[in-house]
Coordinates of C-alpha atoms and ligand atoms in Angstrom, one line a residue:
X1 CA 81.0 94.8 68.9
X2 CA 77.5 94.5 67.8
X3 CA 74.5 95.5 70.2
X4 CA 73.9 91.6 70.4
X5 CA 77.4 90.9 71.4
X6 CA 77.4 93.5 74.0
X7 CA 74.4 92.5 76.1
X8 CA 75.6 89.3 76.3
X9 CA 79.0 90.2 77.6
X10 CA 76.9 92.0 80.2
X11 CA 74.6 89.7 80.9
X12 CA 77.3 87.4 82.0
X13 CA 77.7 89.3 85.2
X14 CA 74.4 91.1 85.6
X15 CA 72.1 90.5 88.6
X16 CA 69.0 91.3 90.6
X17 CA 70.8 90.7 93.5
X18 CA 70.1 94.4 95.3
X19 CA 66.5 93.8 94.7
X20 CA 64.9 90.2 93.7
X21 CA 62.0 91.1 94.6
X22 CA 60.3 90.2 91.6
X23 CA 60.5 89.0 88.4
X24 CA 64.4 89.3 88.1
X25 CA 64.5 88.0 84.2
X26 CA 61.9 90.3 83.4
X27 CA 63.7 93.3 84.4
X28 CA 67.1 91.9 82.9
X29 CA 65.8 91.7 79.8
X30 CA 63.9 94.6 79.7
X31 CA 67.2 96.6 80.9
X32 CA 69.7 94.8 78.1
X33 CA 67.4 95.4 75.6
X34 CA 68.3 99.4 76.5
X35 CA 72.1 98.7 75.9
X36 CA 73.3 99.6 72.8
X37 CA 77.0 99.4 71.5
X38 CA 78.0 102.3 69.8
X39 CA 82.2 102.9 68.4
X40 CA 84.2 106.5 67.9
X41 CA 87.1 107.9 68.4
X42 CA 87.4 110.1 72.1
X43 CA 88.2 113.4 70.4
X44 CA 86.0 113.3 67.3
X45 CA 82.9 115.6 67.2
X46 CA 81.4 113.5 64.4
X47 CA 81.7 110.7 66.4
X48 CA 79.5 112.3 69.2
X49 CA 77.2 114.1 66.9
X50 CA 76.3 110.4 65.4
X51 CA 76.2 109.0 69.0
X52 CA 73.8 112.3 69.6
X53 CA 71.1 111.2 66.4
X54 CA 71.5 107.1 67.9
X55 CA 70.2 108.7 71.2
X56 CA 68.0 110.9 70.0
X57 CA 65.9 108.2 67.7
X58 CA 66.0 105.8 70.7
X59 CA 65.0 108.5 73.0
X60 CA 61.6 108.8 70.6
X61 CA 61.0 112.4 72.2
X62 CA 61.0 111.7 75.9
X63 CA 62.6 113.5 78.2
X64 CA 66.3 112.5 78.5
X65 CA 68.9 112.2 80.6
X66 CA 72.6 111.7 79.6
X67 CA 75.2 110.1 81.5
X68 CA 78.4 109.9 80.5
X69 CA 80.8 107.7 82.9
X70 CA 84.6 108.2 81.7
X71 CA 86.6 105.2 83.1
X72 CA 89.4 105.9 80.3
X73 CA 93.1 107.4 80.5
X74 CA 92.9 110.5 82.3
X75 CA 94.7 112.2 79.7
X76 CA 91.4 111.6 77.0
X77 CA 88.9 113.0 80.0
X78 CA 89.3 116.8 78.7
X79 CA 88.6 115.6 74.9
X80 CA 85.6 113.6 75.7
X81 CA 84.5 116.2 78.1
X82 CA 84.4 118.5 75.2
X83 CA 82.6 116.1 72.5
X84 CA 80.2 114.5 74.9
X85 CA 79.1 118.6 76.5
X86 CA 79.4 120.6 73.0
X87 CA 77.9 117.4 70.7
X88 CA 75.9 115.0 72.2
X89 CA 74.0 116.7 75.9
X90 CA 70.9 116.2 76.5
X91 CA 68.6 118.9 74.8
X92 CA 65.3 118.4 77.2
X93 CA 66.7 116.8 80.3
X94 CA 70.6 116.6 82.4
X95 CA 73.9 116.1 81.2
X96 CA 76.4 114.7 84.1
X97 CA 79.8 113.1 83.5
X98 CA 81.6 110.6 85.9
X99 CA 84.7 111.0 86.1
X100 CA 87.8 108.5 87.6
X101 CA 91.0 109.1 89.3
X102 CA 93.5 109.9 88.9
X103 CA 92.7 113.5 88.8
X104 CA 96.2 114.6 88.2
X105 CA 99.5 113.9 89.2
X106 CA 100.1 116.9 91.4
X107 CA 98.8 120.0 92.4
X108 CA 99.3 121.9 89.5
X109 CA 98.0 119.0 86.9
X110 CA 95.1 118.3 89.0
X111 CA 94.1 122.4 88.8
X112 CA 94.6 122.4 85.1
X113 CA 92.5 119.3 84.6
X114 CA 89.6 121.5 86.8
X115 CA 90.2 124.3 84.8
X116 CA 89.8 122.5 81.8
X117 CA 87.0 120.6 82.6
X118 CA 85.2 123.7 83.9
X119 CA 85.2 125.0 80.1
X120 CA 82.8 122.3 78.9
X121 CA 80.7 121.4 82.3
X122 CA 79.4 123.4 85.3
X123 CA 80.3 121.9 89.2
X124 CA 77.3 120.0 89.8
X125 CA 77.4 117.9 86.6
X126 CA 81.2 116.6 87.3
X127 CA 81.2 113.4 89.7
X128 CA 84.4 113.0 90.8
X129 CA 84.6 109.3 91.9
X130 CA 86.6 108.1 95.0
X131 CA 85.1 104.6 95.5
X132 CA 86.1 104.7 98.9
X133 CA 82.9 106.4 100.1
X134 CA 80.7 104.5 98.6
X135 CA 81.7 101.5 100.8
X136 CA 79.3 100.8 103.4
X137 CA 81.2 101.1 106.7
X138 CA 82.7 104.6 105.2
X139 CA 79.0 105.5 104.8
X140 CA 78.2 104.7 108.0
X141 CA 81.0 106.3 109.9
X142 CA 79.4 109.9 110.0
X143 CA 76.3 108.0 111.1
X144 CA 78.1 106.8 113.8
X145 CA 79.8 109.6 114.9
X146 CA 76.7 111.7 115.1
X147 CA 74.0 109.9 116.2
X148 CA 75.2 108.1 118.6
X149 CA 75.7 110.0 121.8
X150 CA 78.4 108.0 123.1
X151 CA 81.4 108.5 120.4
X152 CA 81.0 112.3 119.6
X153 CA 81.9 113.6 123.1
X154 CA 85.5 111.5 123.2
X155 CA 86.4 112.3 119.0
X156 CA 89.0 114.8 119.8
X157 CA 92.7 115.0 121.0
X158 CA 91.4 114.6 124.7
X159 CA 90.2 111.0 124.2
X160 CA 91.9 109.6 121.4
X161 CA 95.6 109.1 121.0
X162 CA 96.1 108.1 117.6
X163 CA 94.2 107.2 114.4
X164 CA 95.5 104.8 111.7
X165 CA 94.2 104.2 108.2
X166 CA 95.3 101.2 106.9
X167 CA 95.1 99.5 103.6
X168 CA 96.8 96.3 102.2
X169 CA 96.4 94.2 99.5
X170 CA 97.5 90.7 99.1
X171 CA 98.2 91.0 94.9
X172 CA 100.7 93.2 93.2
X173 CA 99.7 95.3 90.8
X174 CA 100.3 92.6 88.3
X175 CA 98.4 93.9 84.7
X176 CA 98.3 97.5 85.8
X177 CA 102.2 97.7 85.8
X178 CA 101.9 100.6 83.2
X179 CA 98.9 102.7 84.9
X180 CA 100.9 102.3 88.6
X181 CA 104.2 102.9 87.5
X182 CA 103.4 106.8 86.6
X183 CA 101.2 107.1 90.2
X184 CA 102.6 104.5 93.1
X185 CA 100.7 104.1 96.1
X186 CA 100.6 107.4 97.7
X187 CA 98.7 108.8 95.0
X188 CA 96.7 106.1 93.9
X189 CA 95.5 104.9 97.8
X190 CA 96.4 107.7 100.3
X191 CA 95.7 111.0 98.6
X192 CA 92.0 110.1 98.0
X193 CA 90.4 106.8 99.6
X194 CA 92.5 107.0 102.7
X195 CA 92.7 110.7 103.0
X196 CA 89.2 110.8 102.7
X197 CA 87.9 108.5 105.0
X198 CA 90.3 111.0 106.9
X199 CA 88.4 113.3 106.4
X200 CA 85.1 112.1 106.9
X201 CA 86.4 110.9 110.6
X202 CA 88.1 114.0 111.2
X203 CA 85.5 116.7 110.1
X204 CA 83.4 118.9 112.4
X205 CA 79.5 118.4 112.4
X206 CA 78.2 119.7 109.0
X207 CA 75.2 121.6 109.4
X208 CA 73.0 119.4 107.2
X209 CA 73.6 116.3 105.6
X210 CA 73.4 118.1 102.2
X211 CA 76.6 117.2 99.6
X212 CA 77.9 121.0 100.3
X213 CA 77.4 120.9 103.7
X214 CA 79.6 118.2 104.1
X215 CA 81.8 119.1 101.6
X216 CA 82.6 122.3 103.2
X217 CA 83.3 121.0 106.4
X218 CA 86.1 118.1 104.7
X219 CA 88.0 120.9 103.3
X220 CA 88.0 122.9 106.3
X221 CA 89.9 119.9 107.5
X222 CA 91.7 119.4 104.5
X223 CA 93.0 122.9 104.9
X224 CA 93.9 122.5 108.3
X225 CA 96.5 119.8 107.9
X226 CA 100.4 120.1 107.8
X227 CA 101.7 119.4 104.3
X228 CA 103.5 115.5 104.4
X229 CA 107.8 116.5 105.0
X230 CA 110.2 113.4 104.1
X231 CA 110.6 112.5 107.9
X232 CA 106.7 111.9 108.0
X233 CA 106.9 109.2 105.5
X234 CA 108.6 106.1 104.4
X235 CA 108.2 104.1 101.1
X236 CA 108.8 100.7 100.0
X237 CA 108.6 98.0 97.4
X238 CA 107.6 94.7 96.8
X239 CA 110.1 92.2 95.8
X240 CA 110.3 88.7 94.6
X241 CA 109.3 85.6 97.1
X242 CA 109.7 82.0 96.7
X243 CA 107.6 79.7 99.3
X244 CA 106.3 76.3 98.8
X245 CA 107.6 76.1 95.7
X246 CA 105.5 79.0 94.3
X247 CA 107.1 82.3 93.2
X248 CA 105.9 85.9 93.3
X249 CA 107.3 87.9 91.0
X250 CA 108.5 91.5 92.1
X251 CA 107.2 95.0 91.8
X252 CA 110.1 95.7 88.3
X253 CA 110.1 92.1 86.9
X254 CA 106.7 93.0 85.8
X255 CA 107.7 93.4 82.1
X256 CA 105.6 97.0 82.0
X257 CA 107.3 98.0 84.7
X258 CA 111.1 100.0 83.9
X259 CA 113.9 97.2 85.8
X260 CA 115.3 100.5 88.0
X261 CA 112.1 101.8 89.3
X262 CA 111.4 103.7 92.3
X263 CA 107.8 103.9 92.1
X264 CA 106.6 103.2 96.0
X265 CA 104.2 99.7 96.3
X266 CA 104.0 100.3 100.2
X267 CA 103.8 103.9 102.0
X268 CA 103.2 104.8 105.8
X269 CA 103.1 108.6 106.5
X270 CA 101.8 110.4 109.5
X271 CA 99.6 113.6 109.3
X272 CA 98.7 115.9 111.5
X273 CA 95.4 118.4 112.0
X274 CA 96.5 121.8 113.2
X275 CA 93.2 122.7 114.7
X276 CA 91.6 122.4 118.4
X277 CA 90.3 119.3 118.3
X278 CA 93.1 117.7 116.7
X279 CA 96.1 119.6 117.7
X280 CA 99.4 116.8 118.0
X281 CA 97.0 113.3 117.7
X282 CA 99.3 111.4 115.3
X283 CA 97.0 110.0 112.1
X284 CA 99.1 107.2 110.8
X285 CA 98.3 105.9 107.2
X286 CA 99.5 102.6 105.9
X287 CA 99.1 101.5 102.4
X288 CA 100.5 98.8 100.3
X289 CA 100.5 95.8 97.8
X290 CA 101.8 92.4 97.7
X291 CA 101.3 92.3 101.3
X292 CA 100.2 88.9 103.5
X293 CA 96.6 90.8 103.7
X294 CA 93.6 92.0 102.1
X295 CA 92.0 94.4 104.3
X296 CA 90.9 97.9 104.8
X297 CA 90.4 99.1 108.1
X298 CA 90.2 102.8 110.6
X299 CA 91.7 101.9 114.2
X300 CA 91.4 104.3 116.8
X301 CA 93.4 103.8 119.9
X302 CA 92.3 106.0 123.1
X303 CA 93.9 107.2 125.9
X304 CA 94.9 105.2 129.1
X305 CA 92.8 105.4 132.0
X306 CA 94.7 107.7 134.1
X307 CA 95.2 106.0 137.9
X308 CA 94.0 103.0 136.4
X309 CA 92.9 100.6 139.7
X310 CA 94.1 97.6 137.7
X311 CA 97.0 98.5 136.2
X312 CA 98.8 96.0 138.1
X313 CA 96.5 93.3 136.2
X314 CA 97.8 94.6 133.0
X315 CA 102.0 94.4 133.4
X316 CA 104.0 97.0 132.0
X317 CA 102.3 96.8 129.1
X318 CA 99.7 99.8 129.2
X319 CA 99.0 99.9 125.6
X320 CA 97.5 96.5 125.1
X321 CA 94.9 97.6 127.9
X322 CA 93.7 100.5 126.3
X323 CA 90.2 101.0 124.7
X324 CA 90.2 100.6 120.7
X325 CA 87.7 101.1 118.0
X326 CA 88.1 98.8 115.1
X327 CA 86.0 100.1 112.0
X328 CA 86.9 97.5 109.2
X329 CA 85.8 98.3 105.9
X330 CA 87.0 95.0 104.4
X331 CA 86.9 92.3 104.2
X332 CA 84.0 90.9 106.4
X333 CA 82.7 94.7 107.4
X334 CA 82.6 95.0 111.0
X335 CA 82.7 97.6 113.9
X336 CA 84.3 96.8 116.9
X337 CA 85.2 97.7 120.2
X338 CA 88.2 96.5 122.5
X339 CA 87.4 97.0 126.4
X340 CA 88.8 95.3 129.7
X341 CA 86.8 92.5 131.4
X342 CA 87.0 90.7 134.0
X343 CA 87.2 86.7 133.2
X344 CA 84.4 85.2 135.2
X345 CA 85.1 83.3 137.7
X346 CA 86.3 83.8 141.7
X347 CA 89.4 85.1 141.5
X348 CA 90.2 88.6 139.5
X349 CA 91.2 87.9 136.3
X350 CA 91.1 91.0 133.3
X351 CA 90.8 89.8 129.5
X352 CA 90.6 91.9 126.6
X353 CA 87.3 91.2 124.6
X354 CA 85.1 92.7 121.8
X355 CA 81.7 94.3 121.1
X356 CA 81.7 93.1 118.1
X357 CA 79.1 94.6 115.7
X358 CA 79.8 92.3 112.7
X359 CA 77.7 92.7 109.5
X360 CA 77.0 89.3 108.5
X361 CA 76.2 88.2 111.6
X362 CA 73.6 91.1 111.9
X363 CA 72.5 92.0 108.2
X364 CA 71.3 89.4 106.1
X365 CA 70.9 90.9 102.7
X366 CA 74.1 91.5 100.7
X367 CA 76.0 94.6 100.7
X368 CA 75.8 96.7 97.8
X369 CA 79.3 97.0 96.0
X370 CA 80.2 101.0 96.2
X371 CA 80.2 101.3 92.5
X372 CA 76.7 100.4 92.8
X373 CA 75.5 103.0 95.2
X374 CA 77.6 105.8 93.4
X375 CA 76.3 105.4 90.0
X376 CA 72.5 105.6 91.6
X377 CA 73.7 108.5 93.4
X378 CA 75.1 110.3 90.1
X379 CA 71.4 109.3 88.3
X380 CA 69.8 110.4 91.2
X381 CA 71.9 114.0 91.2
X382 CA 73.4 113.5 95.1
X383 CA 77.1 115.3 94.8
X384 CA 77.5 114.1 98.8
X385 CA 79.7 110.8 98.1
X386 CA 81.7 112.7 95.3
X387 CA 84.6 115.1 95.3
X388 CA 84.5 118.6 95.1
X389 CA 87.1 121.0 93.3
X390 CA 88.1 122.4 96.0
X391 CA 88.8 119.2 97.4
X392 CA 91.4 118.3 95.4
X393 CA 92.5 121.7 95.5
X394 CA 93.3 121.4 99.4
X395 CA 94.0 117.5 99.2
X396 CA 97.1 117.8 96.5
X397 CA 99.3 120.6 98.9
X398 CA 99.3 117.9 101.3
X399 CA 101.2 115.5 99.1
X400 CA 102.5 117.4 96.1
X401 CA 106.0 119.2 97.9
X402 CA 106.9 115.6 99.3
X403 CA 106.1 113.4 96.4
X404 CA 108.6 116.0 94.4
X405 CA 111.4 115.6 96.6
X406 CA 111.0 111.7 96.7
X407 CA 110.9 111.7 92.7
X408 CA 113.7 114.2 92.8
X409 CA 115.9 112.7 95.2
X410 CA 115.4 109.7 93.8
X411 CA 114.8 108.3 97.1
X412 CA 115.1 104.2 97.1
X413 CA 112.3 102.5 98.9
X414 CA 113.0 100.0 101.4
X415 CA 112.1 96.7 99.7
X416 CA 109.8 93.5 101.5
X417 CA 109.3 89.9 99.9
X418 CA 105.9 89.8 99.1
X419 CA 103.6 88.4 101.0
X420 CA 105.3 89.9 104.0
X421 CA 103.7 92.7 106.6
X422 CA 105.8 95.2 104.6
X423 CA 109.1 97.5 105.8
X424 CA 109.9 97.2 109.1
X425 CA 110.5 101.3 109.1
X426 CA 106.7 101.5 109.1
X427 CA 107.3 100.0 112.7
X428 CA 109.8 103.0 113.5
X429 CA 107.3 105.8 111.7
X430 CA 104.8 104.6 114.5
X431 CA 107.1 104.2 117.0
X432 CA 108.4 107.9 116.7
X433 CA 105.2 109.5 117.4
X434 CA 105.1 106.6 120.3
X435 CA 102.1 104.5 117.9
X436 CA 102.2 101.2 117.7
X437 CA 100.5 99.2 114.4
X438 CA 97.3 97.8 115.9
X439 CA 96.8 95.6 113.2
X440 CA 100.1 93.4 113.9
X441 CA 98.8 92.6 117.2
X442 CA 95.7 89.9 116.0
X443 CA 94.2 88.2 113.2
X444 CA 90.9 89.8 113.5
X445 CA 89.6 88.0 110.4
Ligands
BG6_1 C1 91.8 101.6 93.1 C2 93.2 101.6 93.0 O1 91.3 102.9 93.2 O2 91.4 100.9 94.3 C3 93.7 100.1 92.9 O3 93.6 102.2 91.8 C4 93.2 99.3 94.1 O4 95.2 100.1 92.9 C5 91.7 99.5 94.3 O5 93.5 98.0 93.9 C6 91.2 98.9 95.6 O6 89.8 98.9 95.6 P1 89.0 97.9 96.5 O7 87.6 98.4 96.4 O8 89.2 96.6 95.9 O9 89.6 98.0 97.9

């Protein structure tokens, strides 16, 4: 590609849309005229040492800062690491390199990957994306939790009877057959966004809001949870589905995919948090593909009232009258809150209704996509949305024993048409640890 040929691919889907304040073309054009197209091999120190004397000339002896964002094959970040910190840092300014998941395949890849890593670049220059925390209601939900006076005192296994993570997609993986094949859902959605945005809910109260304040406090919780055992989990896959005429092609028709594949689309798993506040509150995950949804959402169901004056008004049905707290991430971010109400009126009618704190209705100006806010956050040095070592190092035990024995057991997962809500044995993963799904009960869209 030429320089020429590059800005205009990114012009195509560039905008001022964060900030129009003023003069949006000016400031386009003034940015693409900084983008320059420069070709090498990932593991050749020539390569970087010419990309080094490009950057220096265009640098024309200011300070400068270096970037480097690896969204390539995992298995090229070491090389690049290497070529990008020994040939081409920044001599008067910082050096910082992105870097995407998958880091690793199991505990002991994703240790070897730090370790190598660590040879080229100190802690604070790795960013460690997981996307996930980047997106707005994930920011928020530590803002929520602590400073507001009314959630804190009921986040704990007193108040809150279960906690469910749920992801779904409405596409396959269609394209990325190869990539998902080697990962399947449990390591490419639950082991980092969902387990994450775990964390964040689960943590204690940091001392600060500085990146290793935080940080420390998500792998205390990390730490304190019960590695996943085969009865915690079940897996499934996507299969084909005709309707109307149209058909969806299953998970292994996708020609990159091998025909007798295991590789889970769909898991739901239920962890546990051996600590005080947490001690026996089931936290359900779902996560799949091909499903009927696109949506990414945190319920938290409480307790029943105990002696309940109406519980004649609600049946035998106590769970549909208990208090939840809806925290949708997407799509159409909104946070939520199911209470009891009485329908107006003479005689004494309850109804379930919503404080509903939805974001469009409230917010006019557009959501920044996470990708935007991280990479500001990796120029502006702030570790606090990105994963520490030690992270992973406490996030992998959790998964790695159990993802052997499904690999090595070659454990079939239960399949679903797609388009459907998935395997019904998510229903009787919940239903052991006496949880019901609450996003089957509405359309909440
Ligand atoms: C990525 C996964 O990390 O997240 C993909 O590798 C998934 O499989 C994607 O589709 C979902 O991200 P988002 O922001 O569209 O929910």
């Amino acid at each position: 590609m030429t320089d020429e040929e590059l800005r205009n691919l990114i012009s195509q889907t560039l905008t001022c849309r964060i900030d129009q304040r003023e003069n949006c073309n000016e400031k386009m054009t003034k940015f693409l005229k900084r983008c320059f197209y420069h070709s090498g091999q990932y593991n050749n120190v020539d390569d970087f040492l010419k990309l080094d004397s490009k950057l220096i000339k265009e640098e024309e002896g200011r300070l400068s800062n270096r970037l480097f964002y690896l969204s390539i094959p995992p298995n090229l970040f070491v090389d690049v690491a290497k070529c990008a910190s020994t040939k081409a840092s920044s001599k008067t300014g910082w050096t910082r390199v992105i870097v995407e998941k998958p880091f690793g395949r199991d505990l002991e890849s994703s240790k070897q990957l730090s370790t190598s890593l660590k040879q080229y670049l100190t802690e604070d220059q790795i960013f460690r994306i997981d996307h996930y925390l980047g997106k707005e209601i994930v920011e928020n939900l530590i803002v929520l939790r602590f400073s507001n006076l009314v959630f804190e005192p009921l986040w704990s296994r007193n108040y809150i009877r279960n906690v469910q993570f749920i992801f779904s997609e409405d596409f396959g993986t269609e394209g990325r057959g190869g990539y998902f094949d080697n990962y399947g859902i449990i390591r490419d959605i639950m082991q980092n966004h969902l387990l994450q945005t775990l964390a964040l809910f689960a943590m204690e109260t940091p001392i600060s809001l500085d990146a290793e304040d935080i940080r420390n406090e998500k792998v205390k919780v990390l730490r304190s949870m019960r590695p996943l055992q085969l009865e915690d989990v079940i897996v499934g896959q996507y299969k084909g589905f005709s309707k109307d005429g149209k058909t969806y092609q299953g998970y292994t028709d996708d020609p990159t995919v091998p025909k007798d594949s295991i590789t889970p689309t769909f898991a739901a798993a239920a962890l546990f948090i051996n600590n005080a506040r947490w001690d026996g509150v089931p936290f359900l995950m779902k996560a799949g593909k091909a499903l009927n949804k696109r949506r990414a959402e945190i319920r938290v169901q409480f307790r029943h009232v105990p002696g309940n004056l109406y519980k004649r008004s609600f049946g035998t049905d106590l769970d549909k009258a208990t208090n939840e707290l809806v925290l949708r991430i997407q799509p159409n971010e909104a946070i939520y809150l199911k209470i009891n109400n009485k329908v107006p009126g003479l005689g004494m009618r309850l109804d379930r209704s919503d404080l509903n704190l939805l974001y469009k209705a409230k917010y006019r100006k557009e959501i920044p996509d996470a990708y935007e806010r991280l990479l500001l956050d990796a120029i502006g040095g702030e570790q606090r949305l990105f994963i520490r070592s030690d992270e992973l190092d406490a996030a992998w035990p959790l998964f790695t024993p159990l993802l052997k024995e499904l690999e090595e057991k070659r454990i079939s997962p239960e399949l679903y048409p797609y388009g459907s809500r998935g395997p019904v044995g998510a229903h009787y993963l919940a239903a052991k640890h006496n949880v019901r799904w609450g996003d089957l009960n509405e359309d909440d869209s």
